[in-house]
C-alpha atoms as an extended CHARMM CRD file, in Angstrom:
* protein
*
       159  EXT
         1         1  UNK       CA             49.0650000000        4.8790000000      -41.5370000000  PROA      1               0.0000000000
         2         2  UNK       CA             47.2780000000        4.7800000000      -44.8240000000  PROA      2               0.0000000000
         3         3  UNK       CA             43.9280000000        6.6090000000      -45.9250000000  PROA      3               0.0000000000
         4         4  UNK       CA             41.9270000000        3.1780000000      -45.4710000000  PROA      4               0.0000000000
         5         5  UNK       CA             43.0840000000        2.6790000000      -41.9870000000  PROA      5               0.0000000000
         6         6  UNK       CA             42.2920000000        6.3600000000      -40.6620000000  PROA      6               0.0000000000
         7         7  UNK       CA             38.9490000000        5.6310000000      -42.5140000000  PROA      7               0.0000000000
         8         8  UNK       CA             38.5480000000        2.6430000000      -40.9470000000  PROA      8               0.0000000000
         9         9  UNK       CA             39.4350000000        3.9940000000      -37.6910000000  PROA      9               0.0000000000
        10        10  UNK       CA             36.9320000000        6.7090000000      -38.2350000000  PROA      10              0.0000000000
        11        11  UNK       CA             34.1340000000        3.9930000000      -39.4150000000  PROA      11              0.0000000000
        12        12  UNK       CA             34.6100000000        2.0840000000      -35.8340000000  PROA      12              0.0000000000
        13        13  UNK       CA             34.8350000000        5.5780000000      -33.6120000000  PROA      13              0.0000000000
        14        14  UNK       CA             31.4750000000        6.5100000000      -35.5970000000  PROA      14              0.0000000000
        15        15  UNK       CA             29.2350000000        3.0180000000      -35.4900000000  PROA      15              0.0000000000
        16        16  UNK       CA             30.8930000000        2.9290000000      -31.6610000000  PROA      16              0.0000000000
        17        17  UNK       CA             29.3360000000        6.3340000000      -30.6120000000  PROA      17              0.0000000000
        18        18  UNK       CA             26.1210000000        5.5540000000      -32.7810000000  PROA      18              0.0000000000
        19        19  UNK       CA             25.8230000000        2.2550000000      -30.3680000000  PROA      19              0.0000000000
        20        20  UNK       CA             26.2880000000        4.1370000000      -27.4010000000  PROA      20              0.0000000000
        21        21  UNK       CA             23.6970000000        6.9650000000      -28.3630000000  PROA      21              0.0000000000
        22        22  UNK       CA             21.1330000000        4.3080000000      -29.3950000000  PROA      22              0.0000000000
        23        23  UNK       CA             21.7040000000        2.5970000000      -25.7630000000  PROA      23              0.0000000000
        24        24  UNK       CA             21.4340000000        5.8180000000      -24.2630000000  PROA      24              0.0000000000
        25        25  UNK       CA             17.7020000000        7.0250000000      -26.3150000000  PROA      25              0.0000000000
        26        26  UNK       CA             16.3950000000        3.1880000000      -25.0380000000  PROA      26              0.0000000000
        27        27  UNK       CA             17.3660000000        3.7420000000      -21.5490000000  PROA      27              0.0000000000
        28        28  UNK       CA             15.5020000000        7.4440000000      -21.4970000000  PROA      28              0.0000000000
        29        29  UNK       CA             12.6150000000        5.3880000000      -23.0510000000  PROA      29              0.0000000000
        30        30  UNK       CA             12.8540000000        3.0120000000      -20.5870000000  PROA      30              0.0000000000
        31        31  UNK       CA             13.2550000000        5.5040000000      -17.7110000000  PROA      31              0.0000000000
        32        32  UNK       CA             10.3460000000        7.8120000000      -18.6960000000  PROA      32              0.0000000000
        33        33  UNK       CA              7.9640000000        4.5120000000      -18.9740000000  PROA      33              0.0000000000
        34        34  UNK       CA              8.7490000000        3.7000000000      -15.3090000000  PROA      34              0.0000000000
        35        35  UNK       CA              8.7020000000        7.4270000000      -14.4930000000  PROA      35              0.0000000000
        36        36  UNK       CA              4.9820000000        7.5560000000      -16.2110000000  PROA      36              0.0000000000
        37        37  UNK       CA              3.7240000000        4.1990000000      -14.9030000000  PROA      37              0.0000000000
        38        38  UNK       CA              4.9520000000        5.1780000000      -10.9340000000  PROA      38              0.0000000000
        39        39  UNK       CA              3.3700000000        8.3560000000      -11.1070000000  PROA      39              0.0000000000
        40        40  UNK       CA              0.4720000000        7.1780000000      -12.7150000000  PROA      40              0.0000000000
        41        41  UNK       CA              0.2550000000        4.2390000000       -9.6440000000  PROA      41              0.0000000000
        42        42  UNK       CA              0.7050000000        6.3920000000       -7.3900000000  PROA      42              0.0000000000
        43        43  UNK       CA             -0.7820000000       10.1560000000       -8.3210000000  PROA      43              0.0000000000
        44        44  UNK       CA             -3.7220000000        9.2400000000       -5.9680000000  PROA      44              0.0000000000
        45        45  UNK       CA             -1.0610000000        8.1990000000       -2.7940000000  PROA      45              0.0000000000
        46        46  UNK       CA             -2.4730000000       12.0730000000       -0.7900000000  PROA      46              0.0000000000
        47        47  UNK       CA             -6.2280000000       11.8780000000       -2.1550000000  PROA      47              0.0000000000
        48        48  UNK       CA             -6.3290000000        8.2420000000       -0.7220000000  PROA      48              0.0000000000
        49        49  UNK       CA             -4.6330000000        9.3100000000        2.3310000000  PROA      49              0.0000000000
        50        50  UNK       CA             -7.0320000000       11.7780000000        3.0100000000  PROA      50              0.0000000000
        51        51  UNK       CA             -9.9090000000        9.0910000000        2.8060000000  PROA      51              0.0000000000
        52        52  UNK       CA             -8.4060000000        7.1790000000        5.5080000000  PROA      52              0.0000000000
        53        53  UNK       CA             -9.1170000000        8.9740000000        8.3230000000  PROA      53              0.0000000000
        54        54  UNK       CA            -13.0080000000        8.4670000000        6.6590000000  PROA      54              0.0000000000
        55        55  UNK       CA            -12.8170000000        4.3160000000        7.0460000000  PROA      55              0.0000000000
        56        56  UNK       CA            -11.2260000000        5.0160000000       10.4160000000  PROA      56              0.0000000000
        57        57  UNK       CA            -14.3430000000        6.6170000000       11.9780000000  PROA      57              0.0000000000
        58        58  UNK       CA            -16.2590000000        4.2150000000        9.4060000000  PROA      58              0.0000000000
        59        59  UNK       CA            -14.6800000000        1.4210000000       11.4040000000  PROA      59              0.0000000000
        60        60  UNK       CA            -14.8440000000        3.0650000000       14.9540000000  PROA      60              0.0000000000
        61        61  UNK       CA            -18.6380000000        3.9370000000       14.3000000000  PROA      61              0.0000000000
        62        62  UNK       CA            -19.4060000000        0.1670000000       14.0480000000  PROA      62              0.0000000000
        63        63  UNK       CA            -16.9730000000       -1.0860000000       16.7710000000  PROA      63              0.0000000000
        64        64  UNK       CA            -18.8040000000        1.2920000000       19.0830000000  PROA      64              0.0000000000
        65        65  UNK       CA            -22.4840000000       -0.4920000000       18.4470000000  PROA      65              0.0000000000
        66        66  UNK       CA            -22.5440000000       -3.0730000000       21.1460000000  PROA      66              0.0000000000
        67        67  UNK       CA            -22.3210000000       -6.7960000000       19.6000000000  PROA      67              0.0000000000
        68        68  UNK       CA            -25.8200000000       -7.4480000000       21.0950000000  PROA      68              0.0000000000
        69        69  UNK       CA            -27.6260000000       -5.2490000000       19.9130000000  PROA      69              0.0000000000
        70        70  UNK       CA            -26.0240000000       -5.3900000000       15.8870000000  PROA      70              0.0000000000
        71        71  UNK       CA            -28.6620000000       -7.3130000000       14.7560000000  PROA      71              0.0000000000
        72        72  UNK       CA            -31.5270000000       -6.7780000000       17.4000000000  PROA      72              0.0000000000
        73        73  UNK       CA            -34.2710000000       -5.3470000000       14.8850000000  PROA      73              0.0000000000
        74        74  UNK       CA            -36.9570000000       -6.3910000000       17.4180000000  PROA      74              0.0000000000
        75        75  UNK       CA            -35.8450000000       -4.2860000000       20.7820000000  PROA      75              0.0000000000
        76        76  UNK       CA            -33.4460000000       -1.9050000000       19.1050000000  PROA      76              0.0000000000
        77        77  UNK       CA            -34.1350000000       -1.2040000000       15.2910000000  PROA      77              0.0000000000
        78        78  UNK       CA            -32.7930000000        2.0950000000       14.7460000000  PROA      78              0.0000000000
        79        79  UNK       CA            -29.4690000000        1.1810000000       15.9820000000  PROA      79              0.0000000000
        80        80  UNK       CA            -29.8350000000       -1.6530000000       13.9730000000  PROA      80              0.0000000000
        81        81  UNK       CA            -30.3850000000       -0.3500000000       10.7200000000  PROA      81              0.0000000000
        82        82  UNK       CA            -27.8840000000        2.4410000000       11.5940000000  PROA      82              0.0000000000
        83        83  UNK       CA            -25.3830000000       -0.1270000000       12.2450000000  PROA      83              0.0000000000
        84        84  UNK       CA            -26.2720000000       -1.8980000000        9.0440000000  PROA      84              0.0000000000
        85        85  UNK       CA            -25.7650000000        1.5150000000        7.1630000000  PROA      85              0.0000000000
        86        86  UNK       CA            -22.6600000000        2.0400000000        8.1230000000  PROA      86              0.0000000000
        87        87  UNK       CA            -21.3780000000       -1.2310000000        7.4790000000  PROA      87              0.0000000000
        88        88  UNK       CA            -22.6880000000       -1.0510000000        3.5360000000  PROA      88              0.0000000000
        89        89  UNK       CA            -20.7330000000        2.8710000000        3.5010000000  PROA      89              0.0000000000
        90        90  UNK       CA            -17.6850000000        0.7330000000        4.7690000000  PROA      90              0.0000000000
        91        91  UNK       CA            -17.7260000000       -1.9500000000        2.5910000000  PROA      91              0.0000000000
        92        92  UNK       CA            -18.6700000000        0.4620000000       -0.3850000000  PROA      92              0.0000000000
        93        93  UNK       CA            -15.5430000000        2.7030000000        0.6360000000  PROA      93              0.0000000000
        94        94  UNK       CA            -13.2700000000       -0.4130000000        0.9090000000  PROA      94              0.0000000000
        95        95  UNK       CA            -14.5020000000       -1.6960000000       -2.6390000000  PROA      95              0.0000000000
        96        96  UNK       CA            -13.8830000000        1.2270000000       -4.2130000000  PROA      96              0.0000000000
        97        97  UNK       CA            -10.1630000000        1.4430000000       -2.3610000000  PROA      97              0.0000000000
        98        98  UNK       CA             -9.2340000000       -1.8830000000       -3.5120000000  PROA      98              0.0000000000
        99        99  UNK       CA            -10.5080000000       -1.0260000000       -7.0730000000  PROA      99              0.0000000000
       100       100  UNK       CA             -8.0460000000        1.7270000000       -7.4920000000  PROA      100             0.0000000000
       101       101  UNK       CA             -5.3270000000       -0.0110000000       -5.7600000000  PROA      101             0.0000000000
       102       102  UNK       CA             -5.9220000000        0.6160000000       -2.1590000000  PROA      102             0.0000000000
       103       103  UNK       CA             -5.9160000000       -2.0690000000        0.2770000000  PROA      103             0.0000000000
       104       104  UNK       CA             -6.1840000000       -1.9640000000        4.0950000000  PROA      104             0.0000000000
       105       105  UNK       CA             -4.0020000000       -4.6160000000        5.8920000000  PROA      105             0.0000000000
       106       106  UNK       CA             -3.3640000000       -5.7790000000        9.5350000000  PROA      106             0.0000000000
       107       107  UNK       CA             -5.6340000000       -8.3760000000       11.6070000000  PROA      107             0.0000000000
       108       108  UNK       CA             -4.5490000000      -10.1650000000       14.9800000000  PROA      108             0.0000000000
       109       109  UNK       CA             -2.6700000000      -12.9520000000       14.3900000000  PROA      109             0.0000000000
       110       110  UNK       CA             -0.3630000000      -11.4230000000       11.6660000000  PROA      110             0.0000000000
       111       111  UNK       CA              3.6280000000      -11.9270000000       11.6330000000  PROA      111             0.0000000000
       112       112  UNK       CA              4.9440000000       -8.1950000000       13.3600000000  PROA      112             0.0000000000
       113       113  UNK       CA              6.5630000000       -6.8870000000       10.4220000000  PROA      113             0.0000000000
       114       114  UNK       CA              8.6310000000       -3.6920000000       10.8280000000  PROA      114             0.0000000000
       115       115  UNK       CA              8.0180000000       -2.8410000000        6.9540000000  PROA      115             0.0000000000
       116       116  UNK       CA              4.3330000000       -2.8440000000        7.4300000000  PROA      116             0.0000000000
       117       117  UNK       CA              3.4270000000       -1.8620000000       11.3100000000  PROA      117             0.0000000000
       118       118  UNK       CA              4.2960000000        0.6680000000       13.9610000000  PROA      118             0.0000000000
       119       119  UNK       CA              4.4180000000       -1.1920000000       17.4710000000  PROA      119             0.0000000000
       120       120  UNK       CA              3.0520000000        1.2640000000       19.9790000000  PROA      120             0.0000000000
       121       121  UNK       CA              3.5900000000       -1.0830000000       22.9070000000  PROA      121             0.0000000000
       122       122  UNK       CA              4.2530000000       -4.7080000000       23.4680000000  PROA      122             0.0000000000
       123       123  UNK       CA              2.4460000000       -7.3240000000       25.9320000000  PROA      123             0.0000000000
       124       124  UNK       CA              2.6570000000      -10.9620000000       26.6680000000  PROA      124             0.0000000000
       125       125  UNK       CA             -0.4600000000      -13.3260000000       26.2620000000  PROA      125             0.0000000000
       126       126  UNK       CA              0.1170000000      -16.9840000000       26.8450000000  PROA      126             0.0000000000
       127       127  UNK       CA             -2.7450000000      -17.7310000000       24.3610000000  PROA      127             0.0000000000
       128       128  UNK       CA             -0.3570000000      -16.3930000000       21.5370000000  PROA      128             0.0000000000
       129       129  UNK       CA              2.5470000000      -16.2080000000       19.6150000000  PROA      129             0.0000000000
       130       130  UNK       CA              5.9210000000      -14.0780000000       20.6800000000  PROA      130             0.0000000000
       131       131  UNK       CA              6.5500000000      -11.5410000000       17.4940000000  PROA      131             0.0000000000
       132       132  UNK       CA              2.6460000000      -11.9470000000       16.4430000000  PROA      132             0.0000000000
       133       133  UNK       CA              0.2100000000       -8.9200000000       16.2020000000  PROA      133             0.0000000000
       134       134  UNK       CA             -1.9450000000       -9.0190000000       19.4550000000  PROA      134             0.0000000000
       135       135  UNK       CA             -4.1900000000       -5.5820000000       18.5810000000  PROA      135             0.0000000000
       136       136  UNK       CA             -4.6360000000       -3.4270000000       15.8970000000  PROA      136             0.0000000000
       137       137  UNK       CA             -5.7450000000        0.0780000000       16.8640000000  PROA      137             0.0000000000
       138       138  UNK       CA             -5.3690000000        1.4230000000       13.4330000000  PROA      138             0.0000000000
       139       139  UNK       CA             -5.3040000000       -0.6190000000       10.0320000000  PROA      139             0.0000000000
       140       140  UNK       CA             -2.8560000000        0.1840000000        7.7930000000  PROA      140             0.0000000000
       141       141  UNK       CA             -2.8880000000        0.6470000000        3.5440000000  PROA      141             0.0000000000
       142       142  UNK       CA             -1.1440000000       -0.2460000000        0.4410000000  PROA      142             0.0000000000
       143       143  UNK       CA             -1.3910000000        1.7250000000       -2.5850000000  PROA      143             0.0000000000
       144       144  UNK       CA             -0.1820000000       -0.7430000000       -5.2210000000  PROA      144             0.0000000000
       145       145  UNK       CA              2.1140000000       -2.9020000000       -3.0210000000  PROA      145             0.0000000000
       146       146  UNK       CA              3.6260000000        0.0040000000       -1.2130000000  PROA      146             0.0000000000
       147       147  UNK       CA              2.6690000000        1.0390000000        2.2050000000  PROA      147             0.0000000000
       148       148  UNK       CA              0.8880000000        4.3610000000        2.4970000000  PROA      148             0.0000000000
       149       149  UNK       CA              0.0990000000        4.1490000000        6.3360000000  PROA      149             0.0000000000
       150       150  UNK       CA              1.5930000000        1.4250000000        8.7040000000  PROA      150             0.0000000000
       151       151  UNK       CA             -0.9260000000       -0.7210000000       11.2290000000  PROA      151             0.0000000000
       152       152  UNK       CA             -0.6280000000        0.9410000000       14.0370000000  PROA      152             0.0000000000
       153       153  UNK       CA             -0.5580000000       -2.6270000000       16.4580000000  PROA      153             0.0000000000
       154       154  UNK       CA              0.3500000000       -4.0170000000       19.6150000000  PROA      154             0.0000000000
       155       155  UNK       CA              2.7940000000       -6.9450000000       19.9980000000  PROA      155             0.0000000000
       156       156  UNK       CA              2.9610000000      -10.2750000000       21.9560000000  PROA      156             0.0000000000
       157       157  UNK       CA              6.0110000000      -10.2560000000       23.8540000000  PROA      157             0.0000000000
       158       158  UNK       CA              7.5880000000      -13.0710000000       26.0900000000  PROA      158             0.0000000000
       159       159  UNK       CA              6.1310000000      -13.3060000000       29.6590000000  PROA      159             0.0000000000
């Protein structure tokens, strides 16, 4: 083997393990970027889940008002305007979840969805769908696509 070939040789072995550490820096890059971005997305997931036991008794305060008397400013004002209060604190809370990446999920009517909500019982109801959400006891969140807290729901089941 002459001088050129072993210095050839050498020349390949070289630009081959310069490839390989160049590949190897962009995948750290890349790597770190996602590290950075999903901690960045998601620093907030225990602050945010310690706000939603807040919209909870947000939401059970209003579902606890009678229907009737909501709007009744005549016979009932203060419970009213208290009503009224609480649903502007709500629907301040919920803006400011959604503006940060937070978004509550689960209504009646949904598809059940094992991914998204815990099925505490099931029950039929002619009047709906089999595999549907029937109640919703507890709402669940996202925080940027991923599920921080699952509806807690109840499902139709077959008669």
């Amino acid at each position: 083997v002459s001088r050129e070939e072993e210095l050839e040789k050498e020349v390949k072995d070289l630009r081959d393990q310069l490839l390989r550490s160049l590949a190897e820096q962009e995948n750290t890059r890349t790597i770190a970027k996602r590290d950075v971005a999903s901690a960045k997305n998601f620093a907030v997931t225990s602050f945010a889940k310690s706000l939603l036991d807040t919209s909870d008794n947000l939401s059970r305060a209003m579902e606890s008002v009678p229907e009737e008397y909501r709007a009744d400013t005549d016979n009932h004002p203060v419970l009213a305007t208290l009503y009224e209060g609480i649903k502007m604190t709500d629907e301040n809370l919920l803006k400011a979840f959604e503006k940060n990446g937070l978004v509550r999920y689960g209504a009646v009517g949904d598809k059940f969805d094992p991914s998204e909500h815990d099925a505490l019982f099931e029950y039929p109801d002619p009047n709906m769908e089999v595999g549907t959400v029937g109640q919703v006891m507890k709402a669940g969140f996202k925080l940027n696509d991923r599920v921080i807290r699952a509806a807690e729901v109840g499902v139709i089941k077959k008669a």
